[in-house]
Amino acid sequence: MTSAASVSAGRGPESGPVPVPVAAPGDLLRRLRQRHPVDPVTHVQRVPSRAGTPAPWPQWVPEELRTAYARRGVTAPWRHQAEAAELAHDRRHVVVATGTASGKSLAYQLPALATLLADPRATVLYLAPTKALAADQLRAVAGLEIESVRPACYDGDTPRAEREWIRRHSRFVLTNPDMLHHGILPGHTQWSGFLRRLRYVVIDECHVYRGVFGSHVAHVLRRLRRQCARYGNSAGPTFVLASATSGDPAATAGRLIGLPVTAVTEDASPRAGVTFALWEPPLLPAEGSAAAPAPRRAPDTPRPTDPEVLDLTQVRRSALRETADLLADGVAAGVRTLAFVRSRRGAEVVATNARRSLDEAVPGLGARVAAYRGGYLHEERRALERALLQGDLLGLASTNALELGVDLVGLDAVLICGYPGTRASLWQQAGRAGRSGQEALAVLVARDDPLDTYLVHHPEAIFGAPVEATVLDPANPYVLGPQLACAAAEAPLTVADLELFGDSTKETVEALVEAGALRQRPTGWYWRHRERPQVDLRGEGGAPVCVVEAATGRLLGTVDGGSSHFLLHPGAVYLHQGVSYVVDTLDLEDGCALVHPEEPDWSTHARDVTSLSVVSVRSYVDAGPVGLFLGEVDVTSQVVSYQRRRLSTGEVIDTRPLDLPTRELRTVAVWFTLSPESLAAAGVEPAEVPGALHAAEHAGIGLLPLLATCDRWDIGGLSTAMHPDTEAPTVFVYDGHPGGAGFAERAYGTAAAWLTATRDAINECGCETGCPSCVQSPKCGNGNNPLSKPGAVRVLDVVLNNLPR
């Protein structure tokens, strides 16, 4: 069998995958360490194995279902699976928050499938955050071979010819929140029978629904409950949620669905032992260690489009190259290895370099490595998933598209190229290894920035700290308003609906009436416009841009609108499954980039300029040398040039200008100013001011979720020693969503409490110069430089000493 990777890359063995010897993951780690003159491993954490605790089948599970699971090798559920299934069967909403690969799928499949077998008219809706996960669950349910269930995926890839059949006949529909929002709920009349008989709604990987995205999904679920009730399903469906381990899963799940939820958190599944290594790439030789020009001080953006774009340091070997070598070594040793990379471009680079190294050692072996990322065509994604599951692929470099619960059977090792930003995500990625029940290996490869460096030298920050809680706020008026408009477009809002959407619904409805979006009549509130409200759940920056091969017209893939300026500018090198293309033209109006195949010996890296200007001030506090402000701001960014860097050395060949349109975000910000005299009096020297403000900004963004029920990825920031609009040293924190999201308003209203908590967190942290627990940020656009931890404490002291309490 020819692997999917070799088909898509246009090369590979015709007689089948190249065989390789198989090494144990622990042996692989020892072998990798011995190849370096200086041991790159800074810490090894042994996560011990654990025996499972089975439980008897619940009495209500029919024999047909038990037999189906027995054919799949499941002879009894684990205790947490049975406990969650019993709760769901008793019509109690439940969230299963246990470790990766703990079998959460069985916990919701049992009550759902038992109900479908007992009631031939009942239906089940399954929601996943990604298409890959929904397709994986479809394989699992279909593999049970229960004929009457008729499971089917209903998403953007579903052919229109199949959609009508699914609406009429499928009793187990697998989809995603986006399709529920854009397709199913607006067309609810065609789904009336399905909604009337809907017994269970499964929400898989619910910890993904955080921040503004999670708040939107929370209202999509309320709209679903509303339509079920309208079609006679007065009791409503039972919600069964699955989550990675997180802080307070019951409260988070309850906010998501708007109903009380019981949590099952004690993991009773068996777990293979995992060796978790922290890996610091070696320093470059002196003759190759000349650093590239340092980037301009960039603001901390809420959604970095391509983290590798700003990775300019050359002090240590690139984490991408190190990960590619480790991936190649794993494949050569017969170890099934998955490498997580933070960006789409990075995933392609890692896969390409690993393939090249393997083909040099054993011709044809490179075909057993592939890249996996968003933007691939439907057929490519499915082929790659099949090849990985069947063992044709031994190595995969992926973005976090495979972080979620896709069942990667037999995976032996996971490489994590750069800290993914949260401990929850780190453990979720590491948990992809060990699916076969055998010993597994996880390696965090540090990028050359202070945050990653700190973590690999302070393992207690990873292994001794709890995972973060998932944060969302359905009461956010900037989310509630658009969602109420969507609900009214589906069916007029009534007084009875107001309680469903939350306590502040009435005020928001009145604001929509005043704005002309709704019309009030005796029977309710009606949507006034012909077109439906345009609400983007994920806020990805516009419609995707198609990547088309100019000579043939062949569609290669897509890039989301927010990343197109960085990845598809004229002259950009675009990688697709190991084949290199160069962009000829980018037509943003038509959403199309034309490319031609070319194998240059350089890569491209876009450079952008970002600025922030104050539009208006809503409110302010004059506190002498300190000012606190709330108002509208324009955040303007423009990709102005790109560097070409030689692949072999990273040397900058040249910088070429670009003429791309600017992008503007009109949003709401909170900011404070300080007089230079007050900073000097507090002992902050002029040279220290940029680092002190920058550190205070980072810590403020990190602490705001304590008070604003937001996610730090929904917030942006900018600090400057002299801003032209304020004419003073200033720290801005702004909502990363058009029109604002309410976070800056909350920060302004609780400024004293917010900044006191920020100051205390920095001052009480036991580190010397700053760490991820206080002033370093996982999303800093400038590599966490400069930062001054003591300067940040003095800056916040000045602010707090002058602000009224």
XYZ file of N, CA, C and O in Angstrom, residues 219 222 225-226 257-259 480 484 493-506 509 525:
100
model
N -24.378 30.603 23.869
C -25.673 31.090 23.389
C -26.193 30.275 22.212
O -27.407 30.165 22.029
N -28.021 27.671 23.918
C -29.315 28.165 24.418
C -30.321 28.293 23.277
O -31.512 28.002 23.449
N -31.604 24.813 22.691
C -32.607 24.444 23.684
C -33.943 25.120 23.382
O -35.020 24.518 23.527
N -33.891 26.364 22.951
C -35.113 27.106 22.628
C -35.880 26.454 21.477
O -37.108 26.308 21.535
N -23.738 25.545 29.158
C -25.061 25.086 28.710
C -26.198 25.824 29.406
O -27.359 25.703 28.997
N -25.900 26.575 30.497
C -26.929 27.311 31.202
C -27.786 26.462 32.117
O -28.916 26.840 32.439
N -27.253 25.330 32.549
C -27.996 24.397 33.401
C -27.039 23.808 34.438
O -25.826 23.764 34.213
N -23.823 38.689 23.796
C -25.259 38.467 23.985
C -26.083 39.186 22.920
O -27.035 38.614 22.374
N -28.656 37.283 20.457
C -30.099 37.529 20.540
C -30.657 37.922 19.175
O -31.790 37.551 18.824
N -38.418 36.655 19.524
C -38.153 36.485 20.944
C -39.416 36.781 21.738
O -40.163 37.723 21.420
N -39.640 36.003 22.775
C -40.780 36.215 23.657
C -40.288 36.510 25.066
O -39.098 36.349 25.382
N -41.222 36.936 25.925
C -40.869 37.208 27.317
C -40.299 35.955 27.965
O -39.358 36.019 28.772
N -40.824 34.796 27.608
C -40.341 33.538 28.193
C -38.887 33.257 27.810
O -38.183 32.551 28.537
N -38.456 33.795 26.669
C -37.078 33.548 26.240
C -36.060 34.344 27.039
O -34.879 33.979 27.067
N -36.486 35.425 27.655
C -35.539 36.308 28.315
C -34.771 35.601 29.418
O -33.576 35.801 29.594
N -35.456 34.761 30.189
C -34.792 34.040 31.277
C -33.779 33.041 30.736
O -32.720 32.829 31.333
N -34.083 32.427 29.589
C -33.191 31.428 29.005
C -31.817 32.014 28.706
O -30.790 31.368 28.935
N -31.780 33.259 28.217
C -30.514 33.855 27.789
C -29.806 34.635 28.894
O -28.739 35.198 28.652
N -30.367 34.719 30.098
C -29.638 35.327 31.200
C -30.295 36.565 31.758
O -31.224 37.136 31.183
N -29.767 37.018 32.906
C -30.384 38.107 33.655
C -30.366 39.433 32.908
O -31.241 40.270 33.099
N -29.356 39.679 32.089
C -29.234 40.978 31.436
C -29.882 41.008 30.057
O -29.679 41.953 29.294
N -30.683 39.988 29.734
C -31.255 39.895 28.393
C -32.196 41.045 28.097
O -32.188 41.612 26.999
N -33.036 41.426 29.060
C -34.037 42.466 28.806
C -33.367 43.784 28.408
O -33.779 44.441 27.444
N -32.000 43.448 24.865
C -33.076 43.490 23.872
C -33.535 44.924 23.653
O -33.753 45.377 22.514
N -40.398 40.222 20.084
C -39.416 41.077 19.413
C -38.996 40.404 18.100
O -38.568 39.239 18.088
